Tab-separated table of C-alpha atoms in Angstrom:
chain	number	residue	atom	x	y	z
K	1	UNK	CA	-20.440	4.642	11.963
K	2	UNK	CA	-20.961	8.340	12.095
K	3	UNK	CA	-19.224	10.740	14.433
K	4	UNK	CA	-22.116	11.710	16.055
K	5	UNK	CA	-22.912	7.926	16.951
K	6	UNK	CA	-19.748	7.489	18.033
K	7	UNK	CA	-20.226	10.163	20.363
K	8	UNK	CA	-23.316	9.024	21.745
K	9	UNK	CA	-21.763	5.745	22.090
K	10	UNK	CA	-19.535	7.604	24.168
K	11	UNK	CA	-22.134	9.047	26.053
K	12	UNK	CA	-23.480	6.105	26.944
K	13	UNK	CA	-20.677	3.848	27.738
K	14	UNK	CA	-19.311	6.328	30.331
K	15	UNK	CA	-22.777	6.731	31.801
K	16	UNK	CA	-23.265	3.016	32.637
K	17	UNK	CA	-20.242	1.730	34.333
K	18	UNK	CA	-21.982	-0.249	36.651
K	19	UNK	CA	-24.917	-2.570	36.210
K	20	UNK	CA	-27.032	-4.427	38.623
K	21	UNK	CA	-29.249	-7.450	37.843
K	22	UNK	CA	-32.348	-8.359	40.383
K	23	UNK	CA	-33.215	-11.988	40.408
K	24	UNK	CA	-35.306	-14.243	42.334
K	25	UNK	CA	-32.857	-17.176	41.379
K	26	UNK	CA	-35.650	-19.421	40.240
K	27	UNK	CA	-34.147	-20.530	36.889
K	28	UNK	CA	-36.288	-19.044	34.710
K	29	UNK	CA	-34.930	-15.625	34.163
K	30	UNK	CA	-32.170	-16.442	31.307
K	31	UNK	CA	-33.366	-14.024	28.715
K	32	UNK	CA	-33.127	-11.010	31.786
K	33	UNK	CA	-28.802	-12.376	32.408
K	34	UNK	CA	-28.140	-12.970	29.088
K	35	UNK	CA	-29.551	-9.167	27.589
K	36	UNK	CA	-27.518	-7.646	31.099
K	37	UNK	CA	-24.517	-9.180	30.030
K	38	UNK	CA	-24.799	-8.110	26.488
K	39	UNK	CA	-25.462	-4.249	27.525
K	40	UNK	CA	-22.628	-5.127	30.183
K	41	UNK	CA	-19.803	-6.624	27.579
K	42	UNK	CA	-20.758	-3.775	24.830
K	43	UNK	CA	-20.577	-1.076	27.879
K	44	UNK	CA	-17.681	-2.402	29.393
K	45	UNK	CA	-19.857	-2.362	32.612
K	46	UNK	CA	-18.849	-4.267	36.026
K	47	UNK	CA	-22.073	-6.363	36.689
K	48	UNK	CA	-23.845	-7.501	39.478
K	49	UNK	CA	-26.398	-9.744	40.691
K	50	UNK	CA	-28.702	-9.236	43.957
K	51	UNK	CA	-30.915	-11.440	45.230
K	52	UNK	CA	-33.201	-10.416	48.373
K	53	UNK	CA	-34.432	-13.446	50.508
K	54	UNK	CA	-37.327	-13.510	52.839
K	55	UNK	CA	-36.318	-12.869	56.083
K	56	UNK	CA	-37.968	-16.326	57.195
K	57	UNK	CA	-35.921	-18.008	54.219
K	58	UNK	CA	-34.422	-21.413	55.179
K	59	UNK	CA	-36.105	-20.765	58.327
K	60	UNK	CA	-38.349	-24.002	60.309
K	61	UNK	CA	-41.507	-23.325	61.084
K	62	UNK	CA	-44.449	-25.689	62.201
K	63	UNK	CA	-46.815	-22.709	61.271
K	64	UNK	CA	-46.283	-22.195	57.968
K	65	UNK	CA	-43.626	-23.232	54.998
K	66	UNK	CA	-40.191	-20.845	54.804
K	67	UNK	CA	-39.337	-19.851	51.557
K	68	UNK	CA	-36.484	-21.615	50.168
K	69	UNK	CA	-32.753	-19.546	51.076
K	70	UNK	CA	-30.976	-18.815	48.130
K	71	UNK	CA	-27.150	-18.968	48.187
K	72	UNK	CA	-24.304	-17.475	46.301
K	73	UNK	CA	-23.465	-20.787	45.068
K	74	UNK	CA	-27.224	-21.338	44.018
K	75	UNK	CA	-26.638	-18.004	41.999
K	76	UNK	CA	-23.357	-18.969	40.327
K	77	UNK	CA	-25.169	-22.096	39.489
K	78	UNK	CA	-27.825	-20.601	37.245
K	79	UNK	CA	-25.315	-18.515	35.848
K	80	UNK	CA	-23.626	-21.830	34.649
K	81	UNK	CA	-26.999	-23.335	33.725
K	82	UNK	CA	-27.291	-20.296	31.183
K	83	UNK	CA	-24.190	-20.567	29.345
K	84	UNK	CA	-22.661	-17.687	30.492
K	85	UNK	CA	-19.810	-19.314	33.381
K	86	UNK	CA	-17.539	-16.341	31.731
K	87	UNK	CA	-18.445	-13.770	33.941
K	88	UNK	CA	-18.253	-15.720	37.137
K	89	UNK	CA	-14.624	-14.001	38.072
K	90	UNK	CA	-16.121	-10.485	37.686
K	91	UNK	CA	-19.331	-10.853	39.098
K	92	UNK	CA	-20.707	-9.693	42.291
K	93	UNK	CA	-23.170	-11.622	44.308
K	94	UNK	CA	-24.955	-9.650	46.351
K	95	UNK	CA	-27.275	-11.450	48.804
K	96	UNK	CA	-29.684	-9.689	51.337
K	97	UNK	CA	-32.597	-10.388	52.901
K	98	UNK	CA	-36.030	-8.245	53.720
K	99	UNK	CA	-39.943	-8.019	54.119
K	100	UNK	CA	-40.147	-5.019	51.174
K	101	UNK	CA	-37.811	-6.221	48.249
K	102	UNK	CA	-37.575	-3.285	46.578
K	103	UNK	CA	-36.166	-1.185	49.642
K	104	UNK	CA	-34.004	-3.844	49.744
K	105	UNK	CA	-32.630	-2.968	46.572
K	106	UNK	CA	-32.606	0.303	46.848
K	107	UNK	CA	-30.580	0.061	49.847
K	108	UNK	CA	-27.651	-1.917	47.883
K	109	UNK	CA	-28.072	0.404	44.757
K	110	UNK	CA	-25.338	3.276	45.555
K	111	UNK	CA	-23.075	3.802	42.442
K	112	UNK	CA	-25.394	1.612	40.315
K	113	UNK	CA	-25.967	3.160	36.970
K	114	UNK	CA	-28.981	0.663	35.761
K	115	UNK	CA	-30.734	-1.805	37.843
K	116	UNK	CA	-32.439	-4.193	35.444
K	117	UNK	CA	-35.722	-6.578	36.280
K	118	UNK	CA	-37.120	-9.222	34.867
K	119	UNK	CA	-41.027	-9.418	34.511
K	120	UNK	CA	-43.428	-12.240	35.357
K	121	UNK	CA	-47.161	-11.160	37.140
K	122	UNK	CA	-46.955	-13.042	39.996
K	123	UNK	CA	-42.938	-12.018	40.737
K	124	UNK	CA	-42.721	-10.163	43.877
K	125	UNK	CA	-40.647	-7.775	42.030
């Protein structure tokens, strides 16, 4: 490796210390983990998860169906489920809840460096 990419590698490693992963904790977001803890491990970043649940979530209602309330332990869970239980002491779980997800986010974002997303069409993210 040349100097000047080990410079930039540098560069980069100091820039993103801390990384934050947004999930909707419905199992099928394993490629999204597994390439944040990759970038994470090679940056020597502290990770995190958040998770925003409806503000009706676990809620009973004869009007209508609450979404389902996801839990910490739900979280750690599918972190298991993926293969990747190794992280589970150095993780943070963050869990909020909100009608707009991504001010919810925002809110809990201070000192992140990247906040990464999975994609689907019909994901409220």
């Amino acid at each position: 490796m040349t100097s000047n990419c080990k410079n930039k590698l540098n560069q980069y490693m100091e820039k993103y210390q801390n990384i934050m992963i947004a999930l909707e904790a419905d199992g099928s977001e394993k490629s999204v983990v597994e390439h944040a803890v990759l970038l994470a491990e090679q940056l020597q970043s502290k990770l995190s998860i958040i998770h925003v649940n409806d503000l009706h979530a676990g809620s009973m209602s004869m009007m209508m169906d609450s979404p389902k309330k996801i839990t910490a332990d739900m979280i750690r869970e599918q972190v298991i489920d993926y293969g990747l239980e190794h992280i589970l002491d150095e993780l943070d779980i963050i869990l909020t809840k909100g009608e707009n997800i991504a001010k919810s986010i925002e809110s809990h974002c201070q000192g992140v460096d990247m906040l990464v997303l999975g994609h689907r069409r019909m994901s409220k993210l």
